[in-house]
Structure formats: C-alpha cells, structure tokens
Coordinates of C-alpha atoms in Angstrom, one line a residue:
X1 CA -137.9 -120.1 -92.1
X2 CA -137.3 -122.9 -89.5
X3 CA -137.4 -121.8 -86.1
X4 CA -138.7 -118.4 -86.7
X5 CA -140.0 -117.0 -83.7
X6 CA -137.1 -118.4 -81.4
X7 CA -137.9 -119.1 -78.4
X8 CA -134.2 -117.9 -77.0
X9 CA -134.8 -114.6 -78.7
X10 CA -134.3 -112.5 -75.5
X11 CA -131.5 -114.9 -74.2
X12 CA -128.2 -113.0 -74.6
X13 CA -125.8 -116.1 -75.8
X14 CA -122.2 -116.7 -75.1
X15 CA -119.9 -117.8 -77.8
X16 CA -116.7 -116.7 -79.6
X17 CA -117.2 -116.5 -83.8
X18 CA -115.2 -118.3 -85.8
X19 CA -111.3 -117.6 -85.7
X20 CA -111.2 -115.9 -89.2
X21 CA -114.0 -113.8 -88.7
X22 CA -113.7 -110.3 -90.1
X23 CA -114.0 -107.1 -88.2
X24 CA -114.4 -104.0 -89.8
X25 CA -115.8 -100.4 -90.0
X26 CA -116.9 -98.4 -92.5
X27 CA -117.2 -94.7 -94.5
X28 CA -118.3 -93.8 -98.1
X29 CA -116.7 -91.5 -99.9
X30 CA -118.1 -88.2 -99.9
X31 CA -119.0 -88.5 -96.2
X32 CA -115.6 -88.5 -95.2
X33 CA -113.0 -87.1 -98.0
X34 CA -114.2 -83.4 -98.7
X35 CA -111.5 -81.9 -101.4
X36 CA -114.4 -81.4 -103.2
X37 CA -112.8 -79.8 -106.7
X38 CA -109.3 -80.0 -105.2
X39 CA -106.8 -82.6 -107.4
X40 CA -108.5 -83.2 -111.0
X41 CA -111.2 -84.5 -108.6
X42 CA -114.6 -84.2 -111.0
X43 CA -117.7 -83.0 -110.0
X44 CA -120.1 -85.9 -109.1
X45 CA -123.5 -86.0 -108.3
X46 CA -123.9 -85.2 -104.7
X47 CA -121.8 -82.0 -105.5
X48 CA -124.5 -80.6 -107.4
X49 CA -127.4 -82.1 -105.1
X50 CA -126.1 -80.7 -101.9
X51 CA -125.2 -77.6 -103.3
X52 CA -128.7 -76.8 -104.6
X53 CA -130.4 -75.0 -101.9
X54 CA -133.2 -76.8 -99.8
X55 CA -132.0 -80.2 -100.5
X56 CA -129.7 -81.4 -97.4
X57 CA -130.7 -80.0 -94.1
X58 CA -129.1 -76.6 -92.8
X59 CA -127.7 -76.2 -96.6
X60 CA -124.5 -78.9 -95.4
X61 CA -122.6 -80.1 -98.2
X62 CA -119.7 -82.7 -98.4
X63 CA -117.3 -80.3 -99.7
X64 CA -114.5 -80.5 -96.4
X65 CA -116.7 -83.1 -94.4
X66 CA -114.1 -85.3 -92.4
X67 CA -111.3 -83.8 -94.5
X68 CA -110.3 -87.7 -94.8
X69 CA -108.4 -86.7 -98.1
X70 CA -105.8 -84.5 -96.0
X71 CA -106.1 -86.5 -92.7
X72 CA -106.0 -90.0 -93.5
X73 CA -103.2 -91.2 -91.7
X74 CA -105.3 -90.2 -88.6
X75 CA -108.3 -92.4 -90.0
X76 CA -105.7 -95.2 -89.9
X77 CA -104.5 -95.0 -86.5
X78 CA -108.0 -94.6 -85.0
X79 CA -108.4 -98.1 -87.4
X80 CA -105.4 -99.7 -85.6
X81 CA -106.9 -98.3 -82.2
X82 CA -109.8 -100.7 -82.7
X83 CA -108.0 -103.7 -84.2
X84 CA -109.9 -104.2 -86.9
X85 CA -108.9 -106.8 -89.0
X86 CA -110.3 -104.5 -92.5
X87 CA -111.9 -101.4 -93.5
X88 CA -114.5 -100.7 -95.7
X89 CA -114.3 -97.8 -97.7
X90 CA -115.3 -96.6 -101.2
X91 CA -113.9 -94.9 -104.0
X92 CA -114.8 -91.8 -105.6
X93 CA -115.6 -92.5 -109.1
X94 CA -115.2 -88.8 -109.9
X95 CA -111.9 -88.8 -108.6
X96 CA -110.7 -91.3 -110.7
X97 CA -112.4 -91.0 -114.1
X98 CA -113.4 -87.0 -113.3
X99 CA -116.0 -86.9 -116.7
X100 CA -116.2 -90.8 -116.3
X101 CA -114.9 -91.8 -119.1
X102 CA -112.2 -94.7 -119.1
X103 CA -109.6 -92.6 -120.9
X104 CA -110.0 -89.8 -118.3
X105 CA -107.9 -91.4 -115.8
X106 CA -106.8 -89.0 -112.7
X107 CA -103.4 -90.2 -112.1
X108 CA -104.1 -87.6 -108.7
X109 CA -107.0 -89.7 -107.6
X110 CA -105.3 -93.3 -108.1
X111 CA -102.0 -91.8 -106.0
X112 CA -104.4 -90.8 -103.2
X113 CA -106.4 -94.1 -102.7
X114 CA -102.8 -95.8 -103.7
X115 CA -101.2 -94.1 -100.4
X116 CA -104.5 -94.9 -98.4
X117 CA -104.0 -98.6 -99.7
X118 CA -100.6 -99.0 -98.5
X119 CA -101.0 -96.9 -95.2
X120 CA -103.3 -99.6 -94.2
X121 CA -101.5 -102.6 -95.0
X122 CA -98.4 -101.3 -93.4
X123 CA -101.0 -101.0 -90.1
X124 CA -102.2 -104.1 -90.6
X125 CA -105.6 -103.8 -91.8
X126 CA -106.7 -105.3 -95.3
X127 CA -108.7 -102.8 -97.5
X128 CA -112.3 -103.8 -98.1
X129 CA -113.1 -101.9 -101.7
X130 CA -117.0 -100.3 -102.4
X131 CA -116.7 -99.1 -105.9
X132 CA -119.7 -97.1 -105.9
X133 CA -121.2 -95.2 -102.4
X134 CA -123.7 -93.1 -104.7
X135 CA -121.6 -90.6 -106.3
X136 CA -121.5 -91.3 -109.7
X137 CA -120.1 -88.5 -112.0
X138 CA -122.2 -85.7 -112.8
X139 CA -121.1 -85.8 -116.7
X140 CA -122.3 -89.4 -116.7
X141 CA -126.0 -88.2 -115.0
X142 CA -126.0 -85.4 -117.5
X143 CA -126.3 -87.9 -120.1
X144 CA -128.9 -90.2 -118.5
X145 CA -127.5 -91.9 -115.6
X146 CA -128.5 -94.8 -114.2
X147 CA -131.9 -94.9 -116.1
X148 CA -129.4 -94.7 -119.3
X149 CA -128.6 -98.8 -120.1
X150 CA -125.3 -97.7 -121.0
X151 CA -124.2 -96.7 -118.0
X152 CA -123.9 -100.5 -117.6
X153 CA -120.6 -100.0 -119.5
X154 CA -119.5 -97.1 -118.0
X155 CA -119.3 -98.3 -114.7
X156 CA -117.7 -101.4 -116.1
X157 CA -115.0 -99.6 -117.6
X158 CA -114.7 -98.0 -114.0
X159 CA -114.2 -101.4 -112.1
X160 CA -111.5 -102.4 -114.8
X161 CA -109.5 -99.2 -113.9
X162 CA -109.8 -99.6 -110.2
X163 CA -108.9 -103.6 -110.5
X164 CA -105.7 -102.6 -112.3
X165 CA -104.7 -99.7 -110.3
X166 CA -105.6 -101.3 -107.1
X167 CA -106.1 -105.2 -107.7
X168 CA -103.0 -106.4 -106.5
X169 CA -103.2 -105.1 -103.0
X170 CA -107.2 -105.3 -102.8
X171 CA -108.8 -108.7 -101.9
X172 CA -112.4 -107.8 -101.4
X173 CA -114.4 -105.9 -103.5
X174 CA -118.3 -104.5 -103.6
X175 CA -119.7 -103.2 -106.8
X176 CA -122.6 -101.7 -105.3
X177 CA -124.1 -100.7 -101.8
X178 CA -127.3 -100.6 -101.2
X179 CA -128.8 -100.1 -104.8
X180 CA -132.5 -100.1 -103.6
X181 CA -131.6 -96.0 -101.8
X182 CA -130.0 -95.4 -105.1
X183 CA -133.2 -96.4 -107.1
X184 CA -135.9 -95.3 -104.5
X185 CA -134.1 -92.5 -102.8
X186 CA -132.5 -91.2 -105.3
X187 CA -134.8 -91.6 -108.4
X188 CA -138.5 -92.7 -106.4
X189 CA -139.4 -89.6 -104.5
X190 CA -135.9 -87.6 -105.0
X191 CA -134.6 -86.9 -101.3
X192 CA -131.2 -88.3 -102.2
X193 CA -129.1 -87.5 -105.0
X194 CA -130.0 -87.1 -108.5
X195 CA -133.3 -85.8 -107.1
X196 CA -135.5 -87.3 -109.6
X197 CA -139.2 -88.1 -108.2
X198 CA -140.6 -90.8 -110.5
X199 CA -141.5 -93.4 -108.4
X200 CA -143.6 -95.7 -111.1
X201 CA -140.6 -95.9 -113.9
X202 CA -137.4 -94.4 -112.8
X203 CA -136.5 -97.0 -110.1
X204 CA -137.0 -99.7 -112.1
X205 CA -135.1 -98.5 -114.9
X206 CA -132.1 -97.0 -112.0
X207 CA -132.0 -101.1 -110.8
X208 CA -132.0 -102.7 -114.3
X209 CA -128.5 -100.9 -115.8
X210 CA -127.3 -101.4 -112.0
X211 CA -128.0 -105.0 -111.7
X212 CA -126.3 -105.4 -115.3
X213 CA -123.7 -102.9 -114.6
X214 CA -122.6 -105.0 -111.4
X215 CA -122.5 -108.6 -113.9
X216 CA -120.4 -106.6 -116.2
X217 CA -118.0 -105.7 -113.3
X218 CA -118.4 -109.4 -112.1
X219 CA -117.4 -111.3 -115.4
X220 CA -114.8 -108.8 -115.9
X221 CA -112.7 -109.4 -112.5
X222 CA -113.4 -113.5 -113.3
X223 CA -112.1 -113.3 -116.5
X224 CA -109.1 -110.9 -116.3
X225 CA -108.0 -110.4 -113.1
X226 CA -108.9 -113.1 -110.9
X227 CA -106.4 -115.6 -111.3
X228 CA -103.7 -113.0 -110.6
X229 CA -105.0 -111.0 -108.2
X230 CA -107.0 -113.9 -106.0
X231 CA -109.8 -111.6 -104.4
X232 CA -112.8 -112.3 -104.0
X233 CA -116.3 -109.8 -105.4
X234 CA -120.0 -109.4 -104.1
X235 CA -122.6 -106.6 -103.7
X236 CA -123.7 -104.6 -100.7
X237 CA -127.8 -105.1 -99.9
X238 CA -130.1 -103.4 -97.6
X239 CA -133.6 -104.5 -96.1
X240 CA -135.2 -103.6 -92.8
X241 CA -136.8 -107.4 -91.9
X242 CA -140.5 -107.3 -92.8
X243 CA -141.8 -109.0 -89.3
X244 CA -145.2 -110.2 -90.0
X245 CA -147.7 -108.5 -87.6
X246 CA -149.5 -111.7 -86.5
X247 CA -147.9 -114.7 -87.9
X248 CA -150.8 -116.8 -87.8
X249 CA -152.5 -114.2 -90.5
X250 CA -151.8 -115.4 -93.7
X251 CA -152.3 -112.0 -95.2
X252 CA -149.6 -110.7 -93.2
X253 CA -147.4 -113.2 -93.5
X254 CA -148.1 -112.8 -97.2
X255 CA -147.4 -108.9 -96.9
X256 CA -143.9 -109.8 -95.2
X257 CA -143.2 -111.8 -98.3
X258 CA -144.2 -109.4 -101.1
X259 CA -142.5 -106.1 -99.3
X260 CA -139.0 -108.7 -98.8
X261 CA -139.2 -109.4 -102.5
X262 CA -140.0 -105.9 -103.5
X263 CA -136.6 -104.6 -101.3
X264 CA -134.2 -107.5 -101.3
X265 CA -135.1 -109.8 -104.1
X266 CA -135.7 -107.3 -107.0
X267 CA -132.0 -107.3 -106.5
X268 CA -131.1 -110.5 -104.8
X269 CA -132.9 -112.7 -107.0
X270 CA -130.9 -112.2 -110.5
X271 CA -128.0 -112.3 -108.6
X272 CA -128.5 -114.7 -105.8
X273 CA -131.1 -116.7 -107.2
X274 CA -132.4 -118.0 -110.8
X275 CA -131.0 -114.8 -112.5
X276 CA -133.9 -113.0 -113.1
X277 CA -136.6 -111.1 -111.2
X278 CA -139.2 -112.9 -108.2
X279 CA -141.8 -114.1 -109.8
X280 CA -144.4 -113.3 -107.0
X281 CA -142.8 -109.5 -107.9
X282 CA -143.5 -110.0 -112.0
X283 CA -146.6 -111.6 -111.6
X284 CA -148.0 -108.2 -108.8
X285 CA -146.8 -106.1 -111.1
X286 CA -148.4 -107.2 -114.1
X287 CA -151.5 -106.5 -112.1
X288 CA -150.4 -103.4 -110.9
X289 CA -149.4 -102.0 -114.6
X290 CA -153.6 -102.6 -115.6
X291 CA -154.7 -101.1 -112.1
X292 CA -152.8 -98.1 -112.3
X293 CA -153.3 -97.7 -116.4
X294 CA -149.2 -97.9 -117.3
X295 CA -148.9 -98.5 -121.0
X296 CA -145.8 -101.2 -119.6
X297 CA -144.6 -102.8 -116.5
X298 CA -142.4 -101.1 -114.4
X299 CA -140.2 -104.1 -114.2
X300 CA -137.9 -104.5 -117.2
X301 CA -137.1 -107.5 -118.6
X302 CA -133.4 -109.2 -118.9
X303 CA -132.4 -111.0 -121.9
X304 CA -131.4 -115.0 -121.6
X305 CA -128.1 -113.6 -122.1
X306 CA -128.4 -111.3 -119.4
X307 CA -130.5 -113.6 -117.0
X308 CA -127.0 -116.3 -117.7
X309 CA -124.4 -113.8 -116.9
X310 CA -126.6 -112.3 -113.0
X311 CA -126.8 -115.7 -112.1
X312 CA -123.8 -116.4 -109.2
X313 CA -122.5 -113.0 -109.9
X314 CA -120.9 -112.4 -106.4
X315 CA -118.4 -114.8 -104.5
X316 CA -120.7 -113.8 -101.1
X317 CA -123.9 -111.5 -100.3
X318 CA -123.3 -108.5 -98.8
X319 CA -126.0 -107.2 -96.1
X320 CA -126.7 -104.4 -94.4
X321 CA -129.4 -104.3 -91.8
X322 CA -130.5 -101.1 -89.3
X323 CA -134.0 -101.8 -88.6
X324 CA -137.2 -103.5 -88.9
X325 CA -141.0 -103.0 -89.2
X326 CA -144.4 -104.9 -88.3
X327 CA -146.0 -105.6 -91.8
X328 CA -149.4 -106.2 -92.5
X329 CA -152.5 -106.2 -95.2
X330 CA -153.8 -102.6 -95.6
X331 CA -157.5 -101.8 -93.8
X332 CA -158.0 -99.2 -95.9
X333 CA -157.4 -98.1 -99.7
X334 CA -154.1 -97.2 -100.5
X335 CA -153.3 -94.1 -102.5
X336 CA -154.4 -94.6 -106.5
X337 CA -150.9 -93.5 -106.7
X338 CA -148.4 -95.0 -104.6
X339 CA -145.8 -92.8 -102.9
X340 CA -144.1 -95.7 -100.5
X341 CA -142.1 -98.7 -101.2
X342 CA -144.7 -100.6 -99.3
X343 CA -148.0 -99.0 -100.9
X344 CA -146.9 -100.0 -104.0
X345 CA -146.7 -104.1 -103.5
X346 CA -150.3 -103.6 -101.1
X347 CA -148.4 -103.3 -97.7
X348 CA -149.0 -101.3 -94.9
X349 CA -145.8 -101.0 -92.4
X350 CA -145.4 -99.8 -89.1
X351 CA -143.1 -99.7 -85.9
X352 CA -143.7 -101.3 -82.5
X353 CA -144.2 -98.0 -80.4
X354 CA -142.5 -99.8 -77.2
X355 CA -139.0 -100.7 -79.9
X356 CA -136.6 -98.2 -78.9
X357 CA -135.9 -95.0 -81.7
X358 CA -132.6 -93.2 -82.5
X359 CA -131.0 -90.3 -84.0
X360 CA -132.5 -90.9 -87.0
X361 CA -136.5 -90.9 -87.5
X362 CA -136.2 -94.2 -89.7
X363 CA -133.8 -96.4 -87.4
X364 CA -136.2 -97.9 -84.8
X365 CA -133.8 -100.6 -82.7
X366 CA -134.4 -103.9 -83.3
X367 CA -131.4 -106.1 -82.8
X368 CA -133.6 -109.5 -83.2
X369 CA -134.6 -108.6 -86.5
X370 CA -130.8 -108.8 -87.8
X371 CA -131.3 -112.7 -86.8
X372 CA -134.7 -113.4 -88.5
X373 CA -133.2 -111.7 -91.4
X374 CA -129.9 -114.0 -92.1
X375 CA -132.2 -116.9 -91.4
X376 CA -134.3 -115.5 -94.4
X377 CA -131.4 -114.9 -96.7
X378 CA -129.9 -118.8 -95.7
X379 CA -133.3 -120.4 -96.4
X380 CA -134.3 -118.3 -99.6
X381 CA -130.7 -118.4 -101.1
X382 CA -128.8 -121.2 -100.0
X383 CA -127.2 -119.7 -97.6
X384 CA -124.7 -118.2 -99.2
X385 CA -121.5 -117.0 -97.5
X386 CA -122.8 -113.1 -95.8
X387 CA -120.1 -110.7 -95.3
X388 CA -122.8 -108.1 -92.9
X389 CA -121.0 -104.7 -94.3
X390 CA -123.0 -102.3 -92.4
X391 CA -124.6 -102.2 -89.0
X392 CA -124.8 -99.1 -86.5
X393 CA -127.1 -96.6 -84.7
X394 CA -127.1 -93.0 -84.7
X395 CA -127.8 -89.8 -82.5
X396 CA -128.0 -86.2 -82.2
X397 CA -125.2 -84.9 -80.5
X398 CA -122.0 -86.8 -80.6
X399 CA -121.3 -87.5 -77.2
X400 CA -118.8 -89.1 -76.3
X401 CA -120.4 -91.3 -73.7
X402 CA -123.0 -93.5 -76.0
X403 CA -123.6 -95.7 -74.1
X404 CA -126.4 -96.2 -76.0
X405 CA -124.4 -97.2 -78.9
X406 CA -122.8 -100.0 -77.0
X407 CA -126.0 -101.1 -76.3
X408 CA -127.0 -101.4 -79.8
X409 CA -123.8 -103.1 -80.8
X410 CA -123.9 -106.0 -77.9
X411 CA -127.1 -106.7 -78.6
X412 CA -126.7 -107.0 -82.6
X413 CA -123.3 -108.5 -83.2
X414 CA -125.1 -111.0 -80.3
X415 CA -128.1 -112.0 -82.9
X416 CA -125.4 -112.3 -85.5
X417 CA -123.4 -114.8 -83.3
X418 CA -126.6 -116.7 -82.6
X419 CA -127.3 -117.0 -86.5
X420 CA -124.3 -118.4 -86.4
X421 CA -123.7 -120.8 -83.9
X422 CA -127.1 -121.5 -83.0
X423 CA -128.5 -121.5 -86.6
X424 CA -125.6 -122.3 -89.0
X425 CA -125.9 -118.8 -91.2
X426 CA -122.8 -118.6 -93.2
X427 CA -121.6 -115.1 -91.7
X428 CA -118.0 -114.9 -92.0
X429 CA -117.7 -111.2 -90.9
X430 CA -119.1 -108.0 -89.6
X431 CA -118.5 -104.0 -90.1
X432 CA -119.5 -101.6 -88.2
X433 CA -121.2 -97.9 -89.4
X434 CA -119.2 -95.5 -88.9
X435 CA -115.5 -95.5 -88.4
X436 CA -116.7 -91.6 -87.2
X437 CA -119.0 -88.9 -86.9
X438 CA -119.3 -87.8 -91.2
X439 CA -121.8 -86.5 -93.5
X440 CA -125.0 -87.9 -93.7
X441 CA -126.8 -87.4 -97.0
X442 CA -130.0 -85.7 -96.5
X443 CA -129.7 -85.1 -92.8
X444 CA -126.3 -83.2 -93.2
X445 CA -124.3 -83.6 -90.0
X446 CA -127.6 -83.7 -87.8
X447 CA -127.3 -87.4 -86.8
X448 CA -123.7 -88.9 -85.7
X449 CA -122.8 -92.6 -86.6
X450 CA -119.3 -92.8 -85.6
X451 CA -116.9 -94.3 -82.9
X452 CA -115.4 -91.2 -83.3
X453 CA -116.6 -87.7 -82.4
X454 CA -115.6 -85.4 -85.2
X455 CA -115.8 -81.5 -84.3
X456 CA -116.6 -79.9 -87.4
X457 CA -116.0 -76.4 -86.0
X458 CA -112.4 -77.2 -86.1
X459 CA -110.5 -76.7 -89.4
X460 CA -108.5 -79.7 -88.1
X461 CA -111.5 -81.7 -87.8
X462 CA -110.2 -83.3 -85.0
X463 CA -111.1 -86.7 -84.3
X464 CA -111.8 -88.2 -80.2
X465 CA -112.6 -91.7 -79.6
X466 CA -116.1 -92.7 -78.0
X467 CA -116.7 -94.8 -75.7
X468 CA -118.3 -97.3 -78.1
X469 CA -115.1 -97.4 -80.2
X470 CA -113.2 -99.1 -76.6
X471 CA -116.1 -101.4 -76.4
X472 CA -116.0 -102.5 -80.2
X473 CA -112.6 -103.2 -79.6
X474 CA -113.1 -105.5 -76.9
X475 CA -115.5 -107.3 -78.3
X476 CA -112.6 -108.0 -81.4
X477 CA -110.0 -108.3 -79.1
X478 CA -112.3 -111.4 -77.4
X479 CA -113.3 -112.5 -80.8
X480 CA -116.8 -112.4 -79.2
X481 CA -118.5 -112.8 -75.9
X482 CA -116.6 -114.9 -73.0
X483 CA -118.7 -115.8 -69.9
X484 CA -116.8 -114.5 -66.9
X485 CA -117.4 -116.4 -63.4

C-alpha cells in the first residue's frame, strides 16, 4: 500500500467530493418494519431466533421494532429532512416469498415495498435495494439453509422476483451485506441468527452457497433485466482494517495480511479478484486441516464453471467499515480449537487502549482506519468503483445531543474525502448507519445507531431528530467540508 502510514493522517483536510457523490442512510429490514406475522408476511429466521429465550438481550424481538411497516411515510420525510440523495434499505425475503419458494409470491409484501418505492421517488430520493439483511425464511433454514448448496437457487429465484416487481424504479442493488456475520455470527459461534456454533465447517459451507448464490443473482440481472432496467448490482462487505502492530515486524505485517484475507478476501477474491479463493487462505488452511486432524479443508472448492461466473460479479464493491484493530503474531499457543476469527489464521488482535470506545463493546473509534482500508481495497483489487454502504457509531441512551456522533461522522466521511482526493480511491458515495434508533440483533435495543431518537415506549414509536442528523445534513448540503475565513 503506497503511502501507508500518511504522514497527514491527523490533518483534518478541506475539500468538496465529487458533484455526483451519493448520500445515503440506511435500515435492514427487521430492525425497522415489525408486522411480524401481519400481511402473508412468513416467518423468517430472526423470528424464531429472537423469540427463543436467552438469545437477544432483555428477551427484545423485532416483532413491532420501528413499526416502519405502518409508519413509513414518516421514515420518508425524516429522509427528505436530511437531503439525502438515496436510501438504503432491504427487503424482507419472508415477506415476499413467505415459505421462499418463487411460486409463493405475497402480492401484500410487493404492494408495501411498491408504496415505499414510489413514496421515495416522489420525495426525491432514489431507492438503494439490499436483497438480503439476514433474514432468510425460516422454511428455507428448515431444510438446510445456507450450508444447503441449493439455496444458491433459491435465493436466485428471489432476486428475479424482486427485479420484476421492483426493477423498473430500482437502480442499485446489493445481493448481500456483510456475508462474513452471516457465516461467523450466525453459523461460527451462534450469537446471531440461525444459532448454529460450528465454527470449523459451517462458515465455510454458509459463504460457499452465498458467494454462488450472489453470481446466480448477478448473471441473472445481466442477462434479463439489465438492458431494460439500466441499474447497476454489487455486494455489501465488512472488515475492521487489520493495522499491523509494528510495521517494521514482518510477522505482523504478515498477520495483517492473513486476518484481511481470512475477513475480506474469502469473499472479495471470487468476486473481486481471480474468481476463486486467496491462495495465502487455501494454502493456511491446507495446513490447518492436518494440524487440527479434519478429514477435509474447511474451504470448499468452486468448479471452473463456478470460478468463471464470480469473477466481475458486481458493477462496484460495497464496503462497510466501523472499526479497527492492532494485529500481531501470537506469544503464546492458541487454543487447539479455535474459537475467533483471528485464532484460527494464527492472529492475535487487540485494541489501542487510548482509541476511543462506543455503545457497542466491538466498535472502538478509528476514523483513520476507514482510509488505510480503501487504500487496501484500490491496491489489492484495482480499485474498483466503492459505494461505502455502512458507516456509524453507537451509544447507550439515545440522546439527542450526540455530539459524539458528529464527531465520529466529521472525522470519517473526512478520511473518506482524503482517499479520495488525496489518494485517488474510486469512492463514489457514502451512507450512513442508521436512518434511526432500531433493533439491534443481539443487543436488542441496548445500543442506538440512529439520527433519530425512536421512543419505543410509545405505541406511536415516535421519531425526533438528533443533533447529528442537522450536522449530516450540512455536510450534504455543502457537498463536503468548505474552509470558512
């Protein structure tokens, strides 16, 4: 990485980003909609997982959250309030294919995301499509899931129904965000939904079907619907930036390397890269497979065909980036079984204790480590056009003056305006998490994203403006940061 340690890393930089930047916020799906069973609406996966007892703090569930199913004109006005340019939002597969299955269509489901659709053009703001926020349908985990190949297909079939209902109004599109939580979270040591604690196999199986599942989707909006409807398709990715310890250590440097391949390119590489998995990542975990006595590698293995059809599979690369940690080369002996992302590619990982925390115990604030990573991504991948669909901070109470939350954002959409003007990343836009206060997987409603206070007490669920969300909106209303006299 050229320049890496930037010598202007503290300097806060004046600049304005490109004139057709785009400014967005963002929800998921069930953080925000509750109607739970309401509609033809299915049950999905995090219906069952937050309704069994013990698994989301305080026993919270998703099952009213923001009521954004009832109160979504509101969630468009506060949008207009900010003048964002889109908004980022996902679908709920078990609202539109309730048992998943293509012939299952919820003509309930497709009117509700229709009126959301038009609601926001009519405001002004372009809709920015996730087609899967982790909620998959809980008849489709009942037969396997995501460790089941054919889920590949199922979620293809899913994309095809959402590009016809929705295609013609729709112009950007994410298959997937953040697929590594899916895999490790959600199938590595079970603290997100389906629960499953299997950290040797069922990740790696979770990641395989997705990263076809995602080509399917790809090849299928190239082939049938992109010449009609003209939008454009990616993936969302997630990676705190893997900051060497002591960069003249080349075992740390190497640690930064094999933790970044383990987290971004397990994904990034089929799809960004030669089509198939790192080789540094094969090559460890051929070792790893004889170390720990596996009969096979954890890492499956993609046909030519398949290999072909990942490579270029997204029109951009979709990032998202909270945080960052000091890596370096264990001291001493790892677990013989590894219960971390890092322990299992030989990494030990750690925060600065002078970086400042947050709401949440993982999100340690480190707005230079947005920059070092869209440096990483331009040098390992070409830099490829990055569309940053997530970036935010959280804390405990909601208040409405967070002024640490403006903080946060200056400094970070700062880096990203470096990487851009200083360094020549290809970042064409930025979105901001949350659009408000919502549901928050695990944590329940304990830690508060949003530019918008939600008061969950009220049946209303009434929605008051920060003062981060003013701030955000003068930083898009300046198209960046002017230097005043």
């Amino acid at each position: 990485m050229s320049r890496l340690l930037f010598d202007d890393r503290d300097e806060f930089f004046f600049d304005s980003f490109p004139d057709d930047f785009i400014w967005s916020t963002a929800t998921a799906s069930y953080q925000i909609e509750g109607a739970w069973k309401e509609d033809g609406k299915g049950v999905n996966v995090w219906d069952t997982f937050s309704h069994q007892s013990g698994n989301v703090l305080n026993g919270d569930t998703g099952d009213v959250a923001c009521d954004s199913y009832h109160r979504y004109q509101r969630d468009v006005a506060m949008l207009k309030e900010l003048g964002v340019s889109h908004y980022r939002f996902s679908l709920s597969w078990a609202r539109i294919l309730p048992d998943g299955k293509a012939e299952s269509v919820n003509k309930k489901g497709v009117e509700y995301y229709s009126r959301l659709i038009d609601a926001l053009l009519a405001a002004g703001v372009q809709p920015y499509v996730t087609l899967y926020h982790w909620d998959h349908p809980q008849a489709l985990e009942d037969a396997g899931g995501w460790r089941n190949p054919q889920m590949a297909d199922s979620f293809n079939d899913y994309a095809r129904t959402c590009f016809e209902a929705f295609g013609d109004r729709v112009k950007l599109w994410l298959t997937f965000n953040e697929p590594s939580v899916t895999c490790w979270l959600g199938h590595g040591v079970g603290e997100h939904a389906p629960g499953i604690k299997d950290p040797l196999s069922s990740p790696f199986q979770a990641g395989h079907t997705i990263i076809r599942a995602h080509a399917k989707a790809f090849h299928t909006y190239d082939k049938e619907f992109r010449s009609k409807q003209n939008g454009k398709l990616g993936i969302t990715l997630n990676v705190p930036w893997a900051e060497p310890k002591d960069w003249l250590n080349p075992d740390d440097v190497e640690a930064s390397e094999r933790l970044m391949e383990l987290r971004l390119g397990v994904f990034a590489n089929p799809i960004f890269g030669n089509g198939d998995y790192p080789a540094l990542l094969k090559a460890l975990f051929a070792k790893k497979t004889k170390e720990l006595g596996l009969t096979q590698s954890p890492l499956q293995q993609f046909t030519k065909e398949e290999i072909r059809l990942n490579r270029g599979s997204s029109d951009f690369f979709g990032l998202n980036y909270y945080t960052t940690r000091l890596v370096s080369k264990p001291t001493a002996a790892l677990p013989p079984t590894p219960i971390s992302e890092a322990a299992l590619v030989d990494v030990h990982e750690e925060a600065d204790p002078k970086w400042p925390t947050s709401g949440s115990e993982w999100l340690i604030v480190v707005p230079w480590g947005l920059r070092r990573l869209l440096n990483y991504i331009r040098d390992r991948y070409g830099n490829p056009i990055v569309h940053i669909t997530e970036n935010g901070v959280s804390d405990r109470t909601g208040t409405l003056e967070d002024d640490d939350r403006i903080g946060f954002y200056k400094a970070h959409i700062n880096e990203v305006l470096k990487a851009i003007r200083i360094d020549g990343c290809n970042v064409r836009g930025y979105t901001a998490w949350s659009l408000m206060d919502n549901f928050e997987w695990a944590r329940g409603y304990s830690e508060r994203f949003g530019f918008y206070q939600v008061d969950f007490s009220d049946p209303e669920r009434k929605r008051t403006p920060k003062r981060s969300a003013a701030f955000y909106a003068d930083i898009i209303r300046k198209n960046g940061f002017a230097k005043t006299a």
